[in-house]
Coordinates of C-alpha atoms and ligand atoms in Angstrom, one line a residue:
X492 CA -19.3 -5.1 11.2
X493 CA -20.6 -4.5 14.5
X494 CA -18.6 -4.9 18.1
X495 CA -19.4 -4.6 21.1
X496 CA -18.0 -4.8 24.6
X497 CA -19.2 -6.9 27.2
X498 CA -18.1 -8.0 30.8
X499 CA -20.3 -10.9 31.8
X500 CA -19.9 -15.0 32.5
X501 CA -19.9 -17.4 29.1
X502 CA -23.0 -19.4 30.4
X503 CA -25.1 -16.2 30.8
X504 CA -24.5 -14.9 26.9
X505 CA -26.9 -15.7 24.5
X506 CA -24.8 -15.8 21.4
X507 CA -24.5 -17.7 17.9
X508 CA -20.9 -19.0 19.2
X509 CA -19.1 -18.4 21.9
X510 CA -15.6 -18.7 21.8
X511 CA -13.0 -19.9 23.9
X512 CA -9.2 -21.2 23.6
X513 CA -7.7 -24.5 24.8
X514 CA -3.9 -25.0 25.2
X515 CA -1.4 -27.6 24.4
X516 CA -2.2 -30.3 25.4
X517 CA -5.6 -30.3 26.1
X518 CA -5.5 -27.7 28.5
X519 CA -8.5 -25.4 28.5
X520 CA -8.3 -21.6 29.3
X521 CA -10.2 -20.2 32.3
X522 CA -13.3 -19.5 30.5
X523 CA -13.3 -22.7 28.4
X524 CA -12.8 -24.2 31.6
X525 CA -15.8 -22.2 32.9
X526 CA -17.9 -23.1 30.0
X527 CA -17.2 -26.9 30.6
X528 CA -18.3 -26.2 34.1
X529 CA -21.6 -25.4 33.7
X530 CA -21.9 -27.9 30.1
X531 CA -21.3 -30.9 32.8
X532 CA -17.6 -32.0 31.2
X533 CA -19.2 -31.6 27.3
X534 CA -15.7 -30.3 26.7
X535 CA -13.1 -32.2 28.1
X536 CA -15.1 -35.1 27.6
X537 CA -14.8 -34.4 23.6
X538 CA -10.8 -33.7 24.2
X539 CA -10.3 -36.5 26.2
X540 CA -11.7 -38.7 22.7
X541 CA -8.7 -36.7 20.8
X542 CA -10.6 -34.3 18.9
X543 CA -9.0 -31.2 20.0
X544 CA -5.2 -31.0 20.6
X545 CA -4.4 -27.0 21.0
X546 CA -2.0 -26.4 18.7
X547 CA -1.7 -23.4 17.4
X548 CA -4.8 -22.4 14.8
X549 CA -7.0 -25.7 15.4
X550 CA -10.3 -25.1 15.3
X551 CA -13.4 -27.5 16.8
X552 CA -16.8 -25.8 16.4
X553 CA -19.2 -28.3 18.9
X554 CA -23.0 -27.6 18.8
X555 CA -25.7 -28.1 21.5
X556 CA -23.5 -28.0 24.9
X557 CA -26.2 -28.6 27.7
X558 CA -27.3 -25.9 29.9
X559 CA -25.8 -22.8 28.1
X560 CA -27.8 -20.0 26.2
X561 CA -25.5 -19.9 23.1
X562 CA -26.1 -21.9 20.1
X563 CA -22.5 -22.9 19.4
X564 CA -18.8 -23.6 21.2
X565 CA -16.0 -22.8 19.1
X566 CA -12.8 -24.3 20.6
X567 CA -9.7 -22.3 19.3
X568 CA -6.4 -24.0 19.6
X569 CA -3.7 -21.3 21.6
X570 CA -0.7 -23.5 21.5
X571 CA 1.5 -23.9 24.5
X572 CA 0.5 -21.5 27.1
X573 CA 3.7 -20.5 27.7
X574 CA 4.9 -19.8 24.1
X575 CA 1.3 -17.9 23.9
X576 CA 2.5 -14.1 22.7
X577 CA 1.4 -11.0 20.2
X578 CA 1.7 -13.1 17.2
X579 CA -0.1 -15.7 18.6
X580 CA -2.9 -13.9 19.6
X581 CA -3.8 -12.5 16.4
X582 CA -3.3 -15.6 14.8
X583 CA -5.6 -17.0 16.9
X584 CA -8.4 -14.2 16.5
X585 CA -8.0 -14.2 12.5
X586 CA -8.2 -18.3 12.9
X587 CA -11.4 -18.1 15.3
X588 CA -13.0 -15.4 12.6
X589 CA -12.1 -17.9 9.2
X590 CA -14.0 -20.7 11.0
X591 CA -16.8 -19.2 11.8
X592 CA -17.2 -17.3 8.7
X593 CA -18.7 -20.4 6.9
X594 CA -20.8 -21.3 9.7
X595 CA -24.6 -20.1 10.1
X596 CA -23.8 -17.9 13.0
X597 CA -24.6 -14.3 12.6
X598 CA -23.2 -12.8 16.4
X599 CA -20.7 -14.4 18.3
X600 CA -19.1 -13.6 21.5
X601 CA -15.4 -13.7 21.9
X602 CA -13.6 -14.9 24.8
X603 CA -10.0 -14.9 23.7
X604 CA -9.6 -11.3 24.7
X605 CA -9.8 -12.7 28.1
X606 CA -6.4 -14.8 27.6
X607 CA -3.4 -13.1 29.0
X608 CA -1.0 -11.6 26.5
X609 CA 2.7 -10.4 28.4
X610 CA 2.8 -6.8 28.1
X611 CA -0.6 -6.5 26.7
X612 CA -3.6 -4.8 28.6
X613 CA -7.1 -5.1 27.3
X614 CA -7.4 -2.1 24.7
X615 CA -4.6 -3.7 23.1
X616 CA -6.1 -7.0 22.8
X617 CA -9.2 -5.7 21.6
X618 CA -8.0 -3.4 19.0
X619 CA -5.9 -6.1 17.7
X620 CA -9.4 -8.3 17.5
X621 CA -11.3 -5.8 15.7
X622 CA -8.4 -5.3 13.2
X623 CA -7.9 -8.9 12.8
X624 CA -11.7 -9.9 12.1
X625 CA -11.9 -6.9 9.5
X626 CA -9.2 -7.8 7.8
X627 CA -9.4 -11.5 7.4
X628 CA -13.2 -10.9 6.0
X629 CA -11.6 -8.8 3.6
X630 CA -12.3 -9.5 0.0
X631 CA -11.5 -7.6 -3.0
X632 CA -14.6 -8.5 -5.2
X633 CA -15.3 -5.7 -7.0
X634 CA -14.2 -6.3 -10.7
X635 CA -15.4 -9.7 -10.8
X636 CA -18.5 -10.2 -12.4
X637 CA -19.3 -12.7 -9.8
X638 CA -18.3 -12.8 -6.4
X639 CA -16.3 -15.7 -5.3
X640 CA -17.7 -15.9 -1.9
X641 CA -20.3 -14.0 -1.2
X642 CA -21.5 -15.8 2.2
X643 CA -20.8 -13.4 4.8
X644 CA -23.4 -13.9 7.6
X645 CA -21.4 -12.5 10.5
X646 CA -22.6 -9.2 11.5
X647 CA -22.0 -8.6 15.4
X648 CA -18.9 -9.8 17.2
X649 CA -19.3 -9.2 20.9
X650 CA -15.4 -8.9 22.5
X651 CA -15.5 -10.1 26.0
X652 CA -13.6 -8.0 29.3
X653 CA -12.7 -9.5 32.7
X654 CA -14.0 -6.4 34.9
X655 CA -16.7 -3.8 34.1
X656 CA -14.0 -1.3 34.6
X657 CA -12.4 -2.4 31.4
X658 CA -15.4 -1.8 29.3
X659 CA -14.3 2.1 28.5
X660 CA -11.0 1.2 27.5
X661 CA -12.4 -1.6 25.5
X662 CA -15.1 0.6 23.6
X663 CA -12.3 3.6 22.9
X664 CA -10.3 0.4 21.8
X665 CA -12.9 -1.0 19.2
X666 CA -13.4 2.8 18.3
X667 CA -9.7 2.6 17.4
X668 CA -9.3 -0.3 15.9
X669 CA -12.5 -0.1 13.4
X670 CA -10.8 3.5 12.4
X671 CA -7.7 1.5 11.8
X672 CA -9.3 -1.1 10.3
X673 CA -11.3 1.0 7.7
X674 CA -7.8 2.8 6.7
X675 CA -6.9 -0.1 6.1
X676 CA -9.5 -1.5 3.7
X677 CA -9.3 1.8 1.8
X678 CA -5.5 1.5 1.2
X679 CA -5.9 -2.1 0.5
X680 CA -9.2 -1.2 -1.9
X681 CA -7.0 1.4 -3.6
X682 CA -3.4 -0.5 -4.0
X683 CA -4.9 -3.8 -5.3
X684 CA -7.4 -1.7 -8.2
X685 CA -5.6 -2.3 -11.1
X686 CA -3.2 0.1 -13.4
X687 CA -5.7 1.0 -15.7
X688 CA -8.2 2.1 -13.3
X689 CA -6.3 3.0 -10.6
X690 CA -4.6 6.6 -12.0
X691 CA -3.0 9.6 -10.8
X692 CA -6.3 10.9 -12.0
X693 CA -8.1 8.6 -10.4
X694 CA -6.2 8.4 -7.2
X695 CA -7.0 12.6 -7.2
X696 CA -10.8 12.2 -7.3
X697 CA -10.5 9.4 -4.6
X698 CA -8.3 12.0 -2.5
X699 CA -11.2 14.6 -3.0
X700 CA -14.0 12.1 -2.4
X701 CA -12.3 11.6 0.8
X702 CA -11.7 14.9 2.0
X703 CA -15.5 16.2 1.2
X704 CA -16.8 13.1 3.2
X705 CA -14.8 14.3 6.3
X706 CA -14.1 18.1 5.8
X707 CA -10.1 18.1 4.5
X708 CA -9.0 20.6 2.6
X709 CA -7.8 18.7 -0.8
X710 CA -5.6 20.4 -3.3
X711 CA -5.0 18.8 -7.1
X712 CA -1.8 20.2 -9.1
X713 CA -1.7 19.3 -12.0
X714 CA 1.3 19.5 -14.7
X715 CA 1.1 23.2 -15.3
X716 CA 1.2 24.2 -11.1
X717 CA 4.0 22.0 -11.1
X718 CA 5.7 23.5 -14.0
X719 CA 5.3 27.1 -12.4
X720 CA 7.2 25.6 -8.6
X721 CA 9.8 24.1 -10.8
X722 CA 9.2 20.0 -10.1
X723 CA 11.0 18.9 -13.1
X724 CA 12.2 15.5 -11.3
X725 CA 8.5 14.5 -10.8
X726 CA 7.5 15.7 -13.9
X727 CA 10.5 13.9 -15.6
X728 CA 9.0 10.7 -14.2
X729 CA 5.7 11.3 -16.1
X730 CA 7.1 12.4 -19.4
X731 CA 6.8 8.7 -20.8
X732 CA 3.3 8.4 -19.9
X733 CA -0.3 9.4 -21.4
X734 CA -2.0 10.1 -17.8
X735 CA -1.1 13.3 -16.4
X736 CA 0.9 13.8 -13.4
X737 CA -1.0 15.3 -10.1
X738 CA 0.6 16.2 -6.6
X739 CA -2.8 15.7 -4.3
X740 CA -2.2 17.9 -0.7
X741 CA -4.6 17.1 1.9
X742 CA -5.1 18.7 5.1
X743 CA -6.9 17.7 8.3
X744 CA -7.3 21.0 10.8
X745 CA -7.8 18.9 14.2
X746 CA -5.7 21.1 16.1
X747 CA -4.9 24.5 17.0
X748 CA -4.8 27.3 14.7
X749 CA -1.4 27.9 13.6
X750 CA 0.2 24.5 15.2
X751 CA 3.0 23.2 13.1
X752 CA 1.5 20.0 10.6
X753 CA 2.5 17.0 10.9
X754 CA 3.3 16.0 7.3
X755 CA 2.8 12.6 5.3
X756 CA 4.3 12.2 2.0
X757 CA 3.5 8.4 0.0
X758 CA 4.6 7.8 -3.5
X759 CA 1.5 7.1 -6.0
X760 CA 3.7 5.5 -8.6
X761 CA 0.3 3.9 -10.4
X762 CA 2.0 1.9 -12.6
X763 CA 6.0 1.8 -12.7
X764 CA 6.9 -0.6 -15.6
X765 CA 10.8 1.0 -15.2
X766 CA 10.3 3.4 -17.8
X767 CA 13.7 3.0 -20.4
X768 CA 15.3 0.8 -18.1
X769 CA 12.8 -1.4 -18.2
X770 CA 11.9 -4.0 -16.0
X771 CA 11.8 -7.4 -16.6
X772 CA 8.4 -8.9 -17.6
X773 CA 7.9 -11.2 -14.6
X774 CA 5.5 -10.3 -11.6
X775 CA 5.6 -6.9 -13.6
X776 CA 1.9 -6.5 -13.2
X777 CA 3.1 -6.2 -9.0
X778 CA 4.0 -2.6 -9.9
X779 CA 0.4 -1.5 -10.1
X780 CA 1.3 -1.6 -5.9
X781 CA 3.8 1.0 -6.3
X782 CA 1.0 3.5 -5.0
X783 CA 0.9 1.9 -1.3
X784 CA 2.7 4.9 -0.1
X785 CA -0.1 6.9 -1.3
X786 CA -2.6 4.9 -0.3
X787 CA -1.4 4.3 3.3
X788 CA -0.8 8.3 3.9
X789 CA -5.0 8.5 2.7
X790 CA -5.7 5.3 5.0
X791 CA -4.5 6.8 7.9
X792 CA -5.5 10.2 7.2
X793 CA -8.6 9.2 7.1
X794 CA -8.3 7.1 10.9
X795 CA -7.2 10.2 12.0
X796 CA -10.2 12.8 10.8
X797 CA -12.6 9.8 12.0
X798 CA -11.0 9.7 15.3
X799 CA -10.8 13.7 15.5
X800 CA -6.9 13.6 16.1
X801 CA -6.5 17.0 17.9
X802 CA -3.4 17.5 15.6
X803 CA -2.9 19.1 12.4
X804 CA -2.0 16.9 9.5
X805 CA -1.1 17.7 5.8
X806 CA -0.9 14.8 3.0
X807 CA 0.7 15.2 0.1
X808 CA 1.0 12.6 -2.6
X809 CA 3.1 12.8 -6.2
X810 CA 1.4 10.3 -8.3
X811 CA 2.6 9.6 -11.9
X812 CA 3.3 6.6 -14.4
X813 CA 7.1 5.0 -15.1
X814 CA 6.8 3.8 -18.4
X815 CA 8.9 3.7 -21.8
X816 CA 8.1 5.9 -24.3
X817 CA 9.6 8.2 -27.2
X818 CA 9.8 11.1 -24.4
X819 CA 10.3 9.4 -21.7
X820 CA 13.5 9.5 -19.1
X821 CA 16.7 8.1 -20.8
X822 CA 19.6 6.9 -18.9
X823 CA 22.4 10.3 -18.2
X824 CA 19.3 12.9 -18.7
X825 CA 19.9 15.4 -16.4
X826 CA 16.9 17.3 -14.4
X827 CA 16.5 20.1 -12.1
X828 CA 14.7 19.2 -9.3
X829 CA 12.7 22.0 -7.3
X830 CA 15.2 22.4 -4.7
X831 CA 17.5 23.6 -7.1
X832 CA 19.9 20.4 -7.0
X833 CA 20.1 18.7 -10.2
X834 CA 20.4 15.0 -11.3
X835 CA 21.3 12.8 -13.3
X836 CA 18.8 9.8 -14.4
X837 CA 21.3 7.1 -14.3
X838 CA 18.5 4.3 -13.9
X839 CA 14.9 5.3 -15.0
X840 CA 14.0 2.9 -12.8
X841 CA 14.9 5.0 -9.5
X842 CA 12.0 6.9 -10.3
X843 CA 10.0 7.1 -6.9
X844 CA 12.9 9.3 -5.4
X845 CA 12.4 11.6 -8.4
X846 CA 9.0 12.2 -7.5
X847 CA 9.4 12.3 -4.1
X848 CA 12.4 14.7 -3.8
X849 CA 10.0 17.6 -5.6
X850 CA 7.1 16.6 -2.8
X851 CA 9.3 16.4 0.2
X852 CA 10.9 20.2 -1.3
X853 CA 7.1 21.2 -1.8
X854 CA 6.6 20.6 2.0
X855 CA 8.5 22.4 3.3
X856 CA 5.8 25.7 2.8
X857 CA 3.9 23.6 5.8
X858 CA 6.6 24.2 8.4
X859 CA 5.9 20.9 9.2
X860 CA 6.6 19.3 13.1
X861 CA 8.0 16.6 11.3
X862 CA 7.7 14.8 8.2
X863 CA 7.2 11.0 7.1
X864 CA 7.1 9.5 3.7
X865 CA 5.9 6.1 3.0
X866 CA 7.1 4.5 -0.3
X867 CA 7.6 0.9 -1.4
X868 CA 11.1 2.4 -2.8
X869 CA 13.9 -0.4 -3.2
X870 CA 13.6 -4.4 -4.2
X871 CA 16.8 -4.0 -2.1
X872 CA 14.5 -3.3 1.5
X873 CA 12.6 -6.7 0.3
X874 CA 16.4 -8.4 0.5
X875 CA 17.7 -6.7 3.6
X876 CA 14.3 -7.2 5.6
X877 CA 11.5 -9.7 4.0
X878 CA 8.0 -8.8 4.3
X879 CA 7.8 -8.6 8.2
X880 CA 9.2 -5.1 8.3
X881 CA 9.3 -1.7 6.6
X882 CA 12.5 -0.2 6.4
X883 CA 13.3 3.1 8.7
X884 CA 15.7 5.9 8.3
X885 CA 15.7 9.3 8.8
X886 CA 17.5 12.0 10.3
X887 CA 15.9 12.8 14.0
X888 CA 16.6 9.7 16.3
X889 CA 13.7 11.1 18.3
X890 CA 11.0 10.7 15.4
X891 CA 12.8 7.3 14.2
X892 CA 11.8 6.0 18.0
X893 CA 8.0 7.1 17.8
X894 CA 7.2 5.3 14.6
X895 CA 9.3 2.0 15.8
X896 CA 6.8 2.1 19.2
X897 CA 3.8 2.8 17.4
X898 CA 5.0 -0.6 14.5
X899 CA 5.5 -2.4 17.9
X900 CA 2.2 -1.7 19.3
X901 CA 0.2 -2.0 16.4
X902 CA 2.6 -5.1 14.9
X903 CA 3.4 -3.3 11.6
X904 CA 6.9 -3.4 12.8
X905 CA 9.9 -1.3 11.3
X906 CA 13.3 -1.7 11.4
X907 CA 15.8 1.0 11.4
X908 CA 18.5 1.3 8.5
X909 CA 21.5 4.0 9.0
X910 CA 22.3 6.9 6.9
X911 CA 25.6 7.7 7.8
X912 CA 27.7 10.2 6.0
X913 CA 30.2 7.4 4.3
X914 CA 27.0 6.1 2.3
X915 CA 27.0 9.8 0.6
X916 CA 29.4 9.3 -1.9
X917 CA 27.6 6.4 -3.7
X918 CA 25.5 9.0 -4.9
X919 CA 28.4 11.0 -6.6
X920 CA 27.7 11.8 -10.1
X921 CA 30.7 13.3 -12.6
X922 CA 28.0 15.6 -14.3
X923 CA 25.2 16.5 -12.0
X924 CA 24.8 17.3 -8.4
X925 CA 23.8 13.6 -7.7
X926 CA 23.0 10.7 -9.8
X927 CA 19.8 9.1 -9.2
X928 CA 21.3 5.3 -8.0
X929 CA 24.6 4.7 -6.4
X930 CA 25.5 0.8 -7.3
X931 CA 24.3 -2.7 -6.0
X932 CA 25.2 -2.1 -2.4
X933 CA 23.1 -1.0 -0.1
X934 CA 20.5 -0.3 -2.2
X935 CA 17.6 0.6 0.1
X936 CA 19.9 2.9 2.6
X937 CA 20.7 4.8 -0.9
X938 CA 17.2 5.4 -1.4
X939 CA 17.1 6.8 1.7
X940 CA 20.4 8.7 1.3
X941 CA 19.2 10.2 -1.7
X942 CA 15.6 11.6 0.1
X943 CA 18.0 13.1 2.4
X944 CA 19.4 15.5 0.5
X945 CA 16.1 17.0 0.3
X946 CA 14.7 16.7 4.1
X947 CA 17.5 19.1 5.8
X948 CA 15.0 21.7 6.5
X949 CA 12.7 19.6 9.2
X950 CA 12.7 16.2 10.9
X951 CA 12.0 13.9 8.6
X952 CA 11.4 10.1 8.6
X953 CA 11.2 7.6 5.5
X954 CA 9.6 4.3 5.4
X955 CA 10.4 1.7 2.5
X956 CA 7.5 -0.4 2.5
X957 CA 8.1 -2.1 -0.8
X958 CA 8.3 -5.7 1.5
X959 CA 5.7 -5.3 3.4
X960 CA 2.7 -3.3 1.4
X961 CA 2.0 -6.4 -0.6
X962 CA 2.2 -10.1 -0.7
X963 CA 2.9 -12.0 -3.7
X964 CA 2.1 -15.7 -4.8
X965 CA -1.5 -17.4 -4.2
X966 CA -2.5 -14.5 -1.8
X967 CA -1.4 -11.8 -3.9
X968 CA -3.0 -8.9 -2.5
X969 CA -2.4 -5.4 -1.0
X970 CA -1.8 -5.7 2.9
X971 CA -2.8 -2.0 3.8
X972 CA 0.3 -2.4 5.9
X973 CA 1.7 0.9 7.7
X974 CA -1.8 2.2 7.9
X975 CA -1.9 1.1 11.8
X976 CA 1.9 2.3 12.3
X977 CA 0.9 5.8 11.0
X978 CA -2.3 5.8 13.0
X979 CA -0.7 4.9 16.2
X980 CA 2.2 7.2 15.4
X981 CA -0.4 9.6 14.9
X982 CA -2.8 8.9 18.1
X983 CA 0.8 9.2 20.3
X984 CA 1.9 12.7 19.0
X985 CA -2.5 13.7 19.8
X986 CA -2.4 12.2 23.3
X987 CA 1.1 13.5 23.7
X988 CA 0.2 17.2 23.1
X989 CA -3.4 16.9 24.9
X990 CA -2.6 14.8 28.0
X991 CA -5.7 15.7 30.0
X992 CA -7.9 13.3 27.2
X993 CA -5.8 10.5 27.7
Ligands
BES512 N1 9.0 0.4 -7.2 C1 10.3 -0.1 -7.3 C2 10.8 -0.8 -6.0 C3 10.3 -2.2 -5.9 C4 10.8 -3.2 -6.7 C5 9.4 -2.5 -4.9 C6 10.4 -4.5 -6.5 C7 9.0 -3.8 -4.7 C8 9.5 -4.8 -5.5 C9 11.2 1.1 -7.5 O1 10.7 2.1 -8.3 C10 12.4 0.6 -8.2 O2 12.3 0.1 -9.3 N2 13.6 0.6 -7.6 C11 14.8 0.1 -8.1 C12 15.9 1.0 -7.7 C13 17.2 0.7 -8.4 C14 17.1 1.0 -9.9 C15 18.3 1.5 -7.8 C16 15.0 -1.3 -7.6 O3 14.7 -1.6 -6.4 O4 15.4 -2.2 -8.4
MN513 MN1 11.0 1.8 -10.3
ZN514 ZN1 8.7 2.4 -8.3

């Protein structure tokens, strides 16, 4: 998709649809209100017969307005101005973009970048727009043998600004947001592929493919390399499986030689059907999602090579199966993970900390600046905080503050869990250093207490996306989620080190 920005008067665009918001009740915004001007009262004369309320995601698409250049008027309900916030906004702009999609019109021009958001300038608004139209045309097509839907005429969305002076911010915005938006899609492309085609292996060439298209170094170690550095939790993971383990590194050189990397570690469970302790057969099939983490650290790796970050970034992904089998995990197996620690497999099921603890130890050869990793790890973060926010903890309150202002900004919001000390001893185990789950309470703060045992060595941050990287039900579907928090996280610590380009 194309966008563009424009600053310019409704009645001078010639456009396939112009598009404007009207308020509850009845109230049209300044440009509708402009527009309605110069149609001679075509609007409100069409409200005023009841067609049009303004409530939130109403839509009234009117053809033929007199005197204006654009072929169509689509009226976008806002709600009550007052009430009219970040949340509705982008409601608003995905509502605008599902209208129109099954209309004729191949360019449109968008006013509702032009309506006030509190707190929001511009480049906000218009990222936000060019995320929003990408990702409600979203479709994931590829394995049917017929597309569902295959009308997609819409090729150009021109983004309206008040002032000419806003048009540079609004281009580096739409710059942004379509290098957000296509980390997105790839995370989403990658976690909704299913099991069977979406492998460790696979997920390897896909790292690789990546990394040649924009100049990363990408290194694949496969069982053997990991034997040789001693990963026997991750390994243990993949003992029940017939795909082979890899640990994928990736590394983006944007900034100076020698700077310490900032590091992003996602799980790339491919399929985790419990292993031993098995799950339970329902929404099973879910668990091909249990590679988001992986997935989201490629997404937004790639947003920041395409936006040449000036920062130095490493990814590194431990990708494996969970599933039963004659050599797989048992419940009270004891491994030794690369750290040195041992412990004991109480639930084979706790298998993305297993995996993760050899990956965070691996990373530590980066020096890193700091450290994130991105994992849907607990059904207990789903309980504690729904699907509207990933779970945070770490140990560096500093770090913990960047990633909630980047979720804020970009609305893929986090919450912050604590990992104090008195959560350590759910973890005790009577025959290993740890045990690999510590009882029904608390369950995604253990997750995180666990990680912790292997993060002293840098400051280290760890999202539990398992609420928020998927939805379930009739819009089943990978949601690419923590792809923008990353990328923002990531565009704050560039502008932060390089303040003359901000
Ligand atoms: N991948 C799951 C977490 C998960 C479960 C995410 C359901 C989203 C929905 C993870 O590997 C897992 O199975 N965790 C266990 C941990 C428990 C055994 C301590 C869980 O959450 O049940
Ligand atoms: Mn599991
Ligand atoms: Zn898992």
């Amino acid at each position: 998709m194309e966008f563009i920005v424009k600053s310019g008067t409704p009645e001078k665009q010639r456009s396939g649809c112009l598009v404007a918001g009207v308020f509850e009740s009845r109230r049209l915004s300044a440009v509708a209100a402009q527009i309605d001007e110069v149609a001679q009262g075509a609007i409100a004369a069409v409200l005023r017969r009841g067609d049009l309320e303004g409530k939130p995601s109403q839509t009234l698409l009117l053809h033929n307005l007199p005197n204006l250049l654009s072929e169509r008027v689509l009226l976008v309900g806002c709600g009550k101005e007052k009430d009219f916030n970040e949340a509705r906004y982008r409601e608003v702009s995905a509502k605008a973009i599902q209208a129109l999609k099954d209309t004729g019109a191949t360019e449109i021009t968008s006013y509702l970048t032009e309506i006030e958001v509190k707190g929001r300038d511009i480049a906000w608004k218009m990222r936000q727009a060019v995320e929003m139209t990408e990702s409600t045309l979203y479709r994931f097509e590829q394995l049917k043998s017929k597309p569902d839907n295959n009308r997609r005429d819409l090729r150009r969305v021109v983004l309206a600004v008040p002032k000419r002076s806003d048009l540079a911010a609004g281009e580096r915005a739409i710059r942004e947001g379509q290098a957000i938006a296509a980390g997105v899609k790839l995370a989403r492309d990658l976690g909704n592929l299913p099991g069977n085609i979406c492998t460790p292996t696979y997920l390897a060439e896909q790292a690789t493919a990546i990394g040649q298209r924009l100049g990363l170094k990408v290194t694949v170690l496969d069982r053997a390399d990991m034997e040789q550095l001693g990963m026997a939790a991750l390994l243990s993971v993949a003992r029940g499986s017939r795909q082979p383990p890899k640990l994928i590194v990736l590394e983006y050189r944007g900034g100076k030689e020698g700077e310490a990397p900032i590091a992003l570690v996602g799980k790339g469970l491919t399929f985790d059907a419990g292993g031993i302790s098995i799950k339970p057969a329902a929404n099973m099939d879910e668990m091909k999602f249990d590679m988001c983490g992986a997935a989201a650290v490629l997404g937004a790796i790639q947003a920041a090579a395409e936006l040449k970050l000036p920062l130095n970034i490493v990814g590194v992904i431990p990708s494996s199966e969970n599933l039963p089998d004659g050599d797989a995990n048992k419940p009270g197996d004891i491994v030794k993970s690369m750290s040195g620690q041992t412990i004991e497999v109480l639930n084979t099921d706790a298998e993305g900390r297993l995996i993760l603890c050899d990956a965070l130890t691996y990373t530590e050869r980066f020096n890193p600046a700091a450290v994130v990793d991105i994992a849907t790890l607990t059904g207990a973060c789903v309980i504690a905080l729904g699907n509207h926010a990933s779970g945070l903890m770490g140990n560096n309150d500093p770090l913990a503050r960047e990633l909630i202002a980047a979720g804020r900004y970009t609305y893929d919001r986090c919450w912050q869990l604590p990992l104090w000390d008195e959560y350590r001893k759910q973890l005790d185990s009577n025959f290993a250093d740890m045990a690999n789950i510590g009882g029904r309470e608390a369950g995604a703060i253990i997750g995180g207490m666990f990680l912790s045992r292997f993060t002293k060595k840098f400051k280290w941050a760890h999202l539990d996306i398992a609420g928020t990287a998927w939805k379930t039900g009739k819009d089943k579907g990978a949601t690419g989620r923590s792809v923008p928090l990353l990328t923002q996280f990531l565009i704050d610590r560039a502008s932060r080190e390089q303040p003359e380009s901000a």
